[in-house]
Each structure stands twice: as C-alpha cells, then as structure tokens.
PDB file of N, CA and C in Angstrom:
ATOM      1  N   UNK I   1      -2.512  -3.592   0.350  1.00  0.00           N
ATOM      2  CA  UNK I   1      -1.761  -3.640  -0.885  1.00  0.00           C
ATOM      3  C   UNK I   1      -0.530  -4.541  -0.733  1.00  0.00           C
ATOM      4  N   UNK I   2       0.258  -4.505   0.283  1.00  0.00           N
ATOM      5  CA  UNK I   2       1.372  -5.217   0.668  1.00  0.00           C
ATOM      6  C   UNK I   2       0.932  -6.603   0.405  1.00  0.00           C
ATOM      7  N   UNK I   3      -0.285  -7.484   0.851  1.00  0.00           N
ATOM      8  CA  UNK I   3      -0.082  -8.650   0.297  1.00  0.00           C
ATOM      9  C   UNK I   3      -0.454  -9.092  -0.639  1.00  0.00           C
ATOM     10  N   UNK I   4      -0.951  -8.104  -1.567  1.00  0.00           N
ATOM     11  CA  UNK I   4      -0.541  -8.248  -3.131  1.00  0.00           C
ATOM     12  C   UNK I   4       0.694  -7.968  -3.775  1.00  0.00           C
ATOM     13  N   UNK I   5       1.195  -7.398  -3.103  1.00  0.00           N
ATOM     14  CA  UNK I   5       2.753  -7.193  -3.881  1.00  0.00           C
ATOM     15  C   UNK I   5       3.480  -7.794  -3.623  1.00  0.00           C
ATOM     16  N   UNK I   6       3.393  -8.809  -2.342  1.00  0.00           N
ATOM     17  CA  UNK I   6       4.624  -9.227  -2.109  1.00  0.00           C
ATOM     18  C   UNK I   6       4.358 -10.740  -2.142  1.00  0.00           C
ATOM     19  N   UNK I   7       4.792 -11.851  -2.685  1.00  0.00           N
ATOM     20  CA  UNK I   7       4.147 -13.395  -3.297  1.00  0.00           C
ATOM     21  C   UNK I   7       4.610 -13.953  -1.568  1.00  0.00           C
ATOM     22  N   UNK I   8       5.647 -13.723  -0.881  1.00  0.00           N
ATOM     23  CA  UNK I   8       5.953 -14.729   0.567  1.00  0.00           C
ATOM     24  C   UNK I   8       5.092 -13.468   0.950  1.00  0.00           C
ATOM     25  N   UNK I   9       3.904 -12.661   1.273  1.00  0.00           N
ATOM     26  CA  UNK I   9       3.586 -11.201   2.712  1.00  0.00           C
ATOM     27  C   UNK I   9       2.623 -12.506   3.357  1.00  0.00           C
ATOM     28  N   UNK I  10       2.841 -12.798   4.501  1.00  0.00           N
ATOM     29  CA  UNK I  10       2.349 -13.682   5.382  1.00  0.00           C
ATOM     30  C   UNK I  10       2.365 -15.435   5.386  1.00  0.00           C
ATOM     31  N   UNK I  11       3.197 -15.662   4.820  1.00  0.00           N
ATOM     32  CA  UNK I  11       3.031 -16.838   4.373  1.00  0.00           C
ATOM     33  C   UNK I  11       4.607 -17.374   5.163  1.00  0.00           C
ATOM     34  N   UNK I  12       4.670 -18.836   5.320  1.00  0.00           N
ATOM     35  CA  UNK I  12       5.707 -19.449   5.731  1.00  0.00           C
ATOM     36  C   UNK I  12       6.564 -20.217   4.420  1.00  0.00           C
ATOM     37  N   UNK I  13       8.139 -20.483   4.863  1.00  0.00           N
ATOM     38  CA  UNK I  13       8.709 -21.476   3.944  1.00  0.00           C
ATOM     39  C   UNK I  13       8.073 -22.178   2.963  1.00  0.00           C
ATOM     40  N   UNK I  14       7.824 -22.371   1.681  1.00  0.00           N
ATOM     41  CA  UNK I  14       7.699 -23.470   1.357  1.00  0.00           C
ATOM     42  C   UNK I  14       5.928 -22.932   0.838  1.00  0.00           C
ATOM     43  N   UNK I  15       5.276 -22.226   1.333  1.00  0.00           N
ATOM     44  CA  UNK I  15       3.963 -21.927   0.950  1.00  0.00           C
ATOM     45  C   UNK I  15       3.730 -20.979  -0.340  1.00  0.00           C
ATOM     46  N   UNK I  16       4.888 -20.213  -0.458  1.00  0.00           N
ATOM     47  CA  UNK I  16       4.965 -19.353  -1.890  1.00  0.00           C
ATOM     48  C   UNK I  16       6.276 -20.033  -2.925  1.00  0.00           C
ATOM     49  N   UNK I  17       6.183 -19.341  -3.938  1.00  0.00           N
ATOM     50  CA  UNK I  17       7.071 -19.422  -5.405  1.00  0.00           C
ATOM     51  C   UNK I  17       7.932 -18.265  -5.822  1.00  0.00           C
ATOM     52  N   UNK I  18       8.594 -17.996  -5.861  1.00  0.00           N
ATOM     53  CA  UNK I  18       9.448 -16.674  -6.122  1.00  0.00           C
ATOM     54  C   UNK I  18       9.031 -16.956  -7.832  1.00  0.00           C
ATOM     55  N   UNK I  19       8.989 -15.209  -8.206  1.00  0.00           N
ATOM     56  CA  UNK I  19       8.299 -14.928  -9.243  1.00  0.00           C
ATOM     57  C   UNK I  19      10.062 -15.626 -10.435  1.00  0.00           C
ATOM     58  N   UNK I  20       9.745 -15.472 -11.518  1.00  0.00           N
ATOM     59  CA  UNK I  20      10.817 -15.787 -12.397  1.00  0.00           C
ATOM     60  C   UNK I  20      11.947 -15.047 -12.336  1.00  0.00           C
ATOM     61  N   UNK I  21      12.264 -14.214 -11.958  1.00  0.00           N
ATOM     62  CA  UNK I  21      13.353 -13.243 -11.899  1.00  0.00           C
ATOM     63  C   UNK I  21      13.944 -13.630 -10.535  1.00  0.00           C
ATOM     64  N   UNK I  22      13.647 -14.480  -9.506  1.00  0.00           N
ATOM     65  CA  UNK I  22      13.621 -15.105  -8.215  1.00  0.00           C
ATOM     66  C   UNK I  22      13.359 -14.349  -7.111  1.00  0.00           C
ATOM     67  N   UNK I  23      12.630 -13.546  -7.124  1.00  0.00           N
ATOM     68  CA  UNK I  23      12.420 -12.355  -6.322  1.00  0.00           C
ATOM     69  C   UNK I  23      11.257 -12.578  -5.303  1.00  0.00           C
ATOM     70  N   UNK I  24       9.785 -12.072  -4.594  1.00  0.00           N
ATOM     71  CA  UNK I  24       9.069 -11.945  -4.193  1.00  0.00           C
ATOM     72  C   UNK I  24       8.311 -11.136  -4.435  1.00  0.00           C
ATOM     73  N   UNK I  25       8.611 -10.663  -5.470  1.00  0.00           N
ATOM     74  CA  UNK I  25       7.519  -9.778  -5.897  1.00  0.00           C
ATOM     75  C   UNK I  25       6.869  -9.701  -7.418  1.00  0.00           C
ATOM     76  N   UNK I  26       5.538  -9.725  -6.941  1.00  0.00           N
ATOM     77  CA  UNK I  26       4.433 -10.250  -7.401  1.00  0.00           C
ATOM     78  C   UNK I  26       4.224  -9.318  -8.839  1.00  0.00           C
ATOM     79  N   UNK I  27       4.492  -9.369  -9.787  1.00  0.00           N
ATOM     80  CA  UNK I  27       4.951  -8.466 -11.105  1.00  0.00           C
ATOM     81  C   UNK I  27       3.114  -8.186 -11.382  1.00  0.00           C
ATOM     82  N   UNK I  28       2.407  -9.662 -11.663  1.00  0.00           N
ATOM     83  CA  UNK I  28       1.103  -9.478 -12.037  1.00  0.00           C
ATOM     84  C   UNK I  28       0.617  -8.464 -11.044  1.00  0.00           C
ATOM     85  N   UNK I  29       0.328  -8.007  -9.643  1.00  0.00           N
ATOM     86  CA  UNK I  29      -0.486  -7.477  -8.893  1.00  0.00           C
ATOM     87  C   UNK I  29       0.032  -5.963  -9.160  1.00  0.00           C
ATOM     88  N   UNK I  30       1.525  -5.736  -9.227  1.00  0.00           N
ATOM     89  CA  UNK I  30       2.001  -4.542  -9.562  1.00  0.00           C
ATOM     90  C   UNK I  30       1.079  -3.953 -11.112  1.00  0.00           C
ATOM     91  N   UNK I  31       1.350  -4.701 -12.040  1.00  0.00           N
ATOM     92  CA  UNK I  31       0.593  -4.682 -13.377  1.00  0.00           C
ATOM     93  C   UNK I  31      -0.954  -4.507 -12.899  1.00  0.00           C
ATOM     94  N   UNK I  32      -1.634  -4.753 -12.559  1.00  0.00           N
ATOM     95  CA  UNK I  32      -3.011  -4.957 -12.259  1.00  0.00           C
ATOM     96  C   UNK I  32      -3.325  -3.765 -11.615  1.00  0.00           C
ATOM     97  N   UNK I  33      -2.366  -3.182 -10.344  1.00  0.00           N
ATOM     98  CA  UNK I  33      -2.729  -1.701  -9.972  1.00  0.00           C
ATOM     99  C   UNK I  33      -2.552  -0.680 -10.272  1.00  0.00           C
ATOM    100  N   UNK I  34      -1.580  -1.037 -11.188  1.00  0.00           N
ATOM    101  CA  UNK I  34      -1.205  -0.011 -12.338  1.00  0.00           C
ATOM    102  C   UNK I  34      -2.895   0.320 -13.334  1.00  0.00           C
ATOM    103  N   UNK I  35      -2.580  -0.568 -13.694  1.00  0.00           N
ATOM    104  CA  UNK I  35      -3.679  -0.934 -14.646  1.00  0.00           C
ATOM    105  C   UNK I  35      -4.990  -0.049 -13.907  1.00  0.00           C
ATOM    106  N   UNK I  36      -5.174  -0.261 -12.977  1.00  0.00           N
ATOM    107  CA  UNK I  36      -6.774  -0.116 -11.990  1.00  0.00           C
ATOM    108  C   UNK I  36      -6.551   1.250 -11.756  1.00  0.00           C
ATOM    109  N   UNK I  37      -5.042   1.723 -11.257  1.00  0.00           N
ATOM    110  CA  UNK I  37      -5.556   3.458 -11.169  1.00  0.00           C
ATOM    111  C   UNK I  37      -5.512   4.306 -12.454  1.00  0.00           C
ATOM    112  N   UNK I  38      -4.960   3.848 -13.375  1.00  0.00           N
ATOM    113  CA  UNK I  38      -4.465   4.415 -14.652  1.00  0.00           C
ATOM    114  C   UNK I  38      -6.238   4.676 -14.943  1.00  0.00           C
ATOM    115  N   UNK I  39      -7.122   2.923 -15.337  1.00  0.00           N
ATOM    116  CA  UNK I  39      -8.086   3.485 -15.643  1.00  0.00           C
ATOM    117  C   UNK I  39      -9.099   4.289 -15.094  1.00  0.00           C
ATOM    118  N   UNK I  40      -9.240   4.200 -13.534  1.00  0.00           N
ATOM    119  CA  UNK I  40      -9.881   5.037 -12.057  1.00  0.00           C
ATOM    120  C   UNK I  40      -9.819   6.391 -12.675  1.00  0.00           C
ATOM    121  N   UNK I  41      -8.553   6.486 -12.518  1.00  0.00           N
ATOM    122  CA  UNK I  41      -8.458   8.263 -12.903  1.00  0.00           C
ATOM    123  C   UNK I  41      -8.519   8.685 -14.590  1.00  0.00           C
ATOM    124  N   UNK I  42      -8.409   7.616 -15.247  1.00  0.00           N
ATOM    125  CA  UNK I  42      -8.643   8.203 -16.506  1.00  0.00           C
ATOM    126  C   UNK I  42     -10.445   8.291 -16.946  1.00  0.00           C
ATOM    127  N   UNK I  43     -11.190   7.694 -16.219  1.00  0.00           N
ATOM    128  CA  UNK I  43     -12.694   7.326 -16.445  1.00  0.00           C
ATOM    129  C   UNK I  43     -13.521   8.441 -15.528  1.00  0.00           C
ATOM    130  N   UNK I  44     -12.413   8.592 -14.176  1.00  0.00           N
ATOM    131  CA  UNK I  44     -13.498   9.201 -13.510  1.00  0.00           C
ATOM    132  C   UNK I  44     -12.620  10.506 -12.716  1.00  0.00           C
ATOM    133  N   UNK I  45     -12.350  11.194 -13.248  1.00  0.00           N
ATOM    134  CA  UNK I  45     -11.593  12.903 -13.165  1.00  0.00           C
ATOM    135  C   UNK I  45     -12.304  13.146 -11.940  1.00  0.00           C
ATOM    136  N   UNK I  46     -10.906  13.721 -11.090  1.00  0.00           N
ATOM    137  CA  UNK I  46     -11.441  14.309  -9.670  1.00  0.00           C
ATOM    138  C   UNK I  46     -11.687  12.871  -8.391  1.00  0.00           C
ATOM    139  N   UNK I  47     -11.155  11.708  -8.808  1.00  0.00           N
ATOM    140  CA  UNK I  47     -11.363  11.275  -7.679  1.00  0.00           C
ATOM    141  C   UNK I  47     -10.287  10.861  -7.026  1.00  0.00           C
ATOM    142  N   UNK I  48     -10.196   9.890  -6.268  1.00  0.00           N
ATOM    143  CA  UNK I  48      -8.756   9.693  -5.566  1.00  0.00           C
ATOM    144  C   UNK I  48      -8.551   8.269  -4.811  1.00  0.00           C
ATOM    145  N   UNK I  49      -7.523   7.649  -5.527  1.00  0.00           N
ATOM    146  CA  UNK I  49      -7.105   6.207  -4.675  1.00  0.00           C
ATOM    147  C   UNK I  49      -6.556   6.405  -3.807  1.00  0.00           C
ATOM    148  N   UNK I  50      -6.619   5.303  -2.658  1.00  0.00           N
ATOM    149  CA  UNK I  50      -5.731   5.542  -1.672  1.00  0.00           C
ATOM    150  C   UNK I  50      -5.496   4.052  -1.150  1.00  0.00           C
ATOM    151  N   UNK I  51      -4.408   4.050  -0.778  1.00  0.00           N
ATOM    152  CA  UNK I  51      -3.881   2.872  -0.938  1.00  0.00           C
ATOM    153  C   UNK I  51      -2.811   2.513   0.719  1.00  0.00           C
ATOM    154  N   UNK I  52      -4.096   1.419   1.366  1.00  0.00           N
ATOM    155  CA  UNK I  52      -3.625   1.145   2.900  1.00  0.00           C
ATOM    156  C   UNK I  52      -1.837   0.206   2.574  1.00  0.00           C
ATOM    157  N   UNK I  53      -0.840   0.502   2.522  1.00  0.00           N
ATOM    158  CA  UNK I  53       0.452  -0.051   2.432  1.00  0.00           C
ATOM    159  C   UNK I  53       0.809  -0.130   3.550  1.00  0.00           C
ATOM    160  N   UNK I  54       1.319  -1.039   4.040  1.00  0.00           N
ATOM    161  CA  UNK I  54       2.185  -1.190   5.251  1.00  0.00           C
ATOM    162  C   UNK I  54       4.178  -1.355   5.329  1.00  0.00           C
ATOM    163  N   UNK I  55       4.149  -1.376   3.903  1.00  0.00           N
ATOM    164  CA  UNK I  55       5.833  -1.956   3.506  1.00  0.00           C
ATOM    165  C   UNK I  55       6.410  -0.728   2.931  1.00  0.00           C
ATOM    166  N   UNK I  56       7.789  -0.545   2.871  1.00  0.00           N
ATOM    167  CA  UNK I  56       8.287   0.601   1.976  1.00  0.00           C
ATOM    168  C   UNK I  56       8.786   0.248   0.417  1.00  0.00           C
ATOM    169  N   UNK I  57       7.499  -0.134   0.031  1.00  0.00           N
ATOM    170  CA  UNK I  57       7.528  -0.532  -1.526  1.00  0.00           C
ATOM    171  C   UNK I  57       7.568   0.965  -1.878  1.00  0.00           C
ATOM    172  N   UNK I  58       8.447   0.896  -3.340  1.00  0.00           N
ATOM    173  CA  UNK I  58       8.888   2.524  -3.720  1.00  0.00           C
ATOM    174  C   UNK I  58       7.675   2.737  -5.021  1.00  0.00           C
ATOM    175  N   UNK I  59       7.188   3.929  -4.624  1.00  0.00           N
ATOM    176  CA  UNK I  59       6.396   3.822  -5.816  1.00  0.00           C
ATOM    177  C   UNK I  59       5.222   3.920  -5.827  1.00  0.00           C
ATOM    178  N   UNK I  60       4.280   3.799  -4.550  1.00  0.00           N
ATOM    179  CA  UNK I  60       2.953   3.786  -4.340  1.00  0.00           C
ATOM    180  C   UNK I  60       2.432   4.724  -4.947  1.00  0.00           C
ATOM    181  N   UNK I  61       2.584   6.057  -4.681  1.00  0.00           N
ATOM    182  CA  UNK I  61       1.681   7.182  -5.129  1.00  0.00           C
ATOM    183  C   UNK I  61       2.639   7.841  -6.364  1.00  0.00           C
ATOM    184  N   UNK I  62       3.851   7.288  -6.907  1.00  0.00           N
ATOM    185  CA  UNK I  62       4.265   7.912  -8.182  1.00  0.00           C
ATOM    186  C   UNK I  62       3.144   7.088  -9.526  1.00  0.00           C
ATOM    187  N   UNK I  63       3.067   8.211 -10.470  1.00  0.00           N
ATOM    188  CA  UNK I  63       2.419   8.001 -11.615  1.00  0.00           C
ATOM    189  C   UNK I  63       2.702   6.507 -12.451  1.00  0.00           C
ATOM    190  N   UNK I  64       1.532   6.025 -12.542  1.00  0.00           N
ATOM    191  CA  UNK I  64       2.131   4.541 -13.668  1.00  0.00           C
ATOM    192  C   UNK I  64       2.769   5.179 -14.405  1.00  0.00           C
ATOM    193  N   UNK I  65       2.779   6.813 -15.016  1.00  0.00           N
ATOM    194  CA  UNK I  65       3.895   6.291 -16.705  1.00  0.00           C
ATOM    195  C   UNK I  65       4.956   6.514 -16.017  1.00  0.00           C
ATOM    196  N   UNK I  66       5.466   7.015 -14.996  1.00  0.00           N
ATOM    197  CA  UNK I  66       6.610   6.916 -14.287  1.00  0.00           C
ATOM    198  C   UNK I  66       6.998   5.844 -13.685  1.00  0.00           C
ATOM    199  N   UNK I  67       6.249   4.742 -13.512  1.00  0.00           N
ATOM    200  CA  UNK I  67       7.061   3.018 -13.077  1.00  0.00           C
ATOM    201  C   UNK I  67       6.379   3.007 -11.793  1.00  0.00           C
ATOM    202  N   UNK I  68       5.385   4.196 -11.280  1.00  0.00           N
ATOM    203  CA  UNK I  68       4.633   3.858 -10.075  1.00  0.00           C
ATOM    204  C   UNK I  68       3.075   3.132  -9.825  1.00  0.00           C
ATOM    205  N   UNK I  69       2.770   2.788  -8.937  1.00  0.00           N
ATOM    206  CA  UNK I  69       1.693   2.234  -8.828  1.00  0.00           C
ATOM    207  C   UNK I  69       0.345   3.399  -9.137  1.00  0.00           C
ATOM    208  N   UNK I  70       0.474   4.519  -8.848  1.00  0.00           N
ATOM    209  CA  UNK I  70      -0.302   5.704  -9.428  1.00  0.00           C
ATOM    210  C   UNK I  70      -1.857   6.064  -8.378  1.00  0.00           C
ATOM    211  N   UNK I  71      -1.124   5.755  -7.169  1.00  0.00           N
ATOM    212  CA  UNK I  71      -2.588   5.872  -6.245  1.00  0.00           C
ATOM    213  C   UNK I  71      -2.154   7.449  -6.028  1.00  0.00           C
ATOM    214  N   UNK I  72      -3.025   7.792  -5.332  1.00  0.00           N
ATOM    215  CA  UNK I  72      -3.204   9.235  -4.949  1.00  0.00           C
ATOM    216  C   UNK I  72      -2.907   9.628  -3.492  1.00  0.00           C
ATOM    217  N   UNK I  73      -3.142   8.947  -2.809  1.00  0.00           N
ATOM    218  CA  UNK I  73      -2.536   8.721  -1.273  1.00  0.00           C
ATOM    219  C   UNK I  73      -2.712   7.420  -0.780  1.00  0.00           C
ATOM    220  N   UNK I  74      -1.317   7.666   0.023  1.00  0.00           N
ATOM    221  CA  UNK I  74      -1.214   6.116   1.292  1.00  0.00           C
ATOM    222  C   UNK I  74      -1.109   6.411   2.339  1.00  0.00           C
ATOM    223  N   UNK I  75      -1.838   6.022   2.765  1.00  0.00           N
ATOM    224  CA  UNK I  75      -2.374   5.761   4.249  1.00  0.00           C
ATOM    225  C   UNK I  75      -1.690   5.311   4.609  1.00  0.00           C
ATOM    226  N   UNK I  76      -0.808   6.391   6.337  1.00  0.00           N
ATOM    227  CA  UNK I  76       0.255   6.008   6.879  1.00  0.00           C
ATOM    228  C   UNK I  76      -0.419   5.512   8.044  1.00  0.00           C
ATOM    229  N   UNK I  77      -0.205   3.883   8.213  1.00  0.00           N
ATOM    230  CA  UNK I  77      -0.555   3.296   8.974  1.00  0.00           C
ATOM    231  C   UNK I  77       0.222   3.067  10.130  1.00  0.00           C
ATOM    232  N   UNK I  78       0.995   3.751  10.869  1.00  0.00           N
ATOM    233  CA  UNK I  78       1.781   3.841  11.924  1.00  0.00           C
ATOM    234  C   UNK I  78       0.947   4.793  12.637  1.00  0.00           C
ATOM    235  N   UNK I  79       0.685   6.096  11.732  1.00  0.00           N
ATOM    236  CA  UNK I  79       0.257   7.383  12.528  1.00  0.00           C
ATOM    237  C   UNK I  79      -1.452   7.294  12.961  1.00  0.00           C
ATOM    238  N   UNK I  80      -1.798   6.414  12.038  1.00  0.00           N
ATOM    239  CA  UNK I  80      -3.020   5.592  12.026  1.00  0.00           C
ATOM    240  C   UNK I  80      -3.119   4.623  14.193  1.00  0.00           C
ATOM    241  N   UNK I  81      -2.185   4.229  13.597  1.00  0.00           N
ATOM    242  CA  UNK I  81      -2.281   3.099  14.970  1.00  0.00           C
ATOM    243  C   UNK I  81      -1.959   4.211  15.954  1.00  0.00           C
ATOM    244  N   UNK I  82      -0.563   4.930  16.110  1.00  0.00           N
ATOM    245  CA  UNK I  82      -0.330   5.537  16.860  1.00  0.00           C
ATOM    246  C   UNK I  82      -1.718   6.693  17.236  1.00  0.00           C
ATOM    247  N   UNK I  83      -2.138   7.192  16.615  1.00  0.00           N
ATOM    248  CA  UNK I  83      -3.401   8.304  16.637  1.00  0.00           C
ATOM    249  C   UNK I  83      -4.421   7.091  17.366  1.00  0.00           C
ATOM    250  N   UNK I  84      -5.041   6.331  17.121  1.00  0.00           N
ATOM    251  CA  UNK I  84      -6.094   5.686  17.854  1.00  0.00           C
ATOM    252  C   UNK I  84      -5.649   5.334  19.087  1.00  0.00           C
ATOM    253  N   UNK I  85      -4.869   4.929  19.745  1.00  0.00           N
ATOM    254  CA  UNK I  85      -3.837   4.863  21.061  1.00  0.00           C
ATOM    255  C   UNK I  85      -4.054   5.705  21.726  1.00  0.00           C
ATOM    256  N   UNK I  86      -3.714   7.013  20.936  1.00  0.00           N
ATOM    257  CA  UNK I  86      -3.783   8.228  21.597  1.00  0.00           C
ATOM    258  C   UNK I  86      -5.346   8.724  22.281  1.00  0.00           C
ATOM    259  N   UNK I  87      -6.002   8.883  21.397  1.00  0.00           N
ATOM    260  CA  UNK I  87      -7.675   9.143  21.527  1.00  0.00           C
ATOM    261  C   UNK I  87      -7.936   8.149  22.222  1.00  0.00           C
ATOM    262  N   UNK I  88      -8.066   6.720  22.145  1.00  0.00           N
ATOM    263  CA  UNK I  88      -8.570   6.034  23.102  1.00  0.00           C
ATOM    264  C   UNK I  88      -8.572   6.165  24.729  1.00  0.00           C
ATOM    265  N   UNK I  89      -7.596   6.979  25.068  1.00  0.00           N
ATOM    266  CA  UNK I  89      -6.957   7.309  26.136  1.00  0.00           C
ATOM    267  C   UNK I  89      -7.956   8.073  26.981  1.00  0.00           C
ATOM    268  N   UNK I  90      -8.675   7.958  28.207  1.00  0.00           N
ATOM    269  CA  UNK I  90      -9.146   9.355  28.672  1.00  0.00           C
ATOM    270  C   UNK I  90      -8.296  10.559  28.246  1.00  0.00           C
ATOM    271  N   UNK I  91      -8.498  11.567  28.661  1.00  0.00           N
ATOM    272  CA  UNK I  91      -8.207  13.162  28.070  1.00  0.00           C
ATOM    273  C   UNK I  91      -7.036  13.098  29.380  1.00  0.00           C
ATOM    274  N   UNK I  92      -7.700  12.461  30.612  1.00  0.00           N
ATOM    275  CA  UNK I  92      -6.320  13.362  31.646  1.00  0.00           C
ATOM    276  C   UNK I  92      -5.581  12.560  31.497  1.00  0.00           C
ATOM    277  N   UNK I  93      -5.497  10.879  30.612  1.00  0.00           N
ATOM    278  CA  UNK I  93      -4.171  10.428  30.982  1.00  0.00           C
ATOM    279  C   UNK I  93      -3.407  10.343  29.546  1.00  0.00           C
ATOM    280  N   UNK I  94      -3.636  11.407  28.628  1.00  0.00           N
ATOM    281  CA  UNK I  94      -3.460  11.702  27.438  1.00  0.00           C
ATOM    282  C   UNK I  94      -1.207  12.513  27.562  1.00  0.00           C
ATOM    283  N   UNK I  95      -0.495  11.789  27.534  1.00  0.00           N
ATOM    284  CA  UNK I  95       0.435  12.767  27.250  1.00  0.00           C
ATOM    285  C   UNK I  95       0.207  14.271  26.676  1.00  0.00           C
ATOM    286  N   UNK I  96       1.045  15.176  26.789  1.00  0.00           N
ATOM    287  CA  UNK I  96       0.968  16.681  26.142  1.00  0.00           C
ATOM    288  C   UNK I  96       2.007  16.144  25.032  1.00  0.00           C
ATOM    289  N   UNK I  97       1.528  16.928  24.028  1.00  0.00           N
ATOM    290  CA  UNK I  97       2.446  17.029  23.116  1.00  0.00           C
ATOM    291  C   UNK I  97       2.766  18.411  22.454  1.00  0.00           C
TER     292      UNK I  97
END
C-alpha cells in the first residue's frame, strides 16, 4: 500500500512530481482505496481487507466516512519479519522469551 500512497516511495530525486498541494502524497490512490473497500464491504458482508503497510500513514484501518482508508486489518510487518527470524531458527538456538 505504501507505494501507492506515497508519489517519491522508492524512487530517487527528480523521478516523481509532488502532488498539487506540494506534498507526496498520492490523493488519487488514497481516493481509489477508499473507494475499493467502501465497495468490498458494501457488496460483500462478512469479509475482510487487509492491507500489507509498511509506513505510519494515519488512517489505514479507520472507516472511509471517517477520512480513513477503511481496510479491516494491517499487517504488521515488523512482527512479520521479526516472527520468521525467529522460527527459522533451530528450536535449541531459539532465544526464551
């Protein structure tokens, strides 16, 4: 999701446009996921977006009519990385926690 929201997320000097307000962030992609969970959950009751973010964009899982993107969960990708680290590990050279 992050490099839809954000017009410079991976890119160098000179390769992006700051949106009109001069910012970096990408108004259409915000609009568009709005748009995509609003209709997700209005078409199909009981299911659930989830949305891989890597940035602390505010707003992911608050409701579009509230100014949020309106997913249902985000996938915390730290605990993600950190958890596979962990398991990959044989068992005896596993820290205790």
């Amino acid at each position: 999701v992050a490099s839809m929201l954000y017009l410079d997320y991976s890119r160098e000097d000179g390769q992006w446009s700051p949106n009109e307000q001069g910012g970096r962030e990408n108004w259409d992609a915000v609009g568009f996921l709005q748009e995509m969970n609003a209709t997700v959950y209005r078409r199909n009751p009981g299911v659930v977006t989830i949305a891989e973010e890597s940035t602390a964009w505010d707003g992911v899982t608050r409701p579009t009519d509230g100014g949020g993107l309106g997913f249902g969960l985000k996938w915390n990708m730290g605990w993600m990385h950190d958890s596979l680290l962990y398991v990959a590990k044989e068992p005896v050279h596993r820290k205790y926690h």
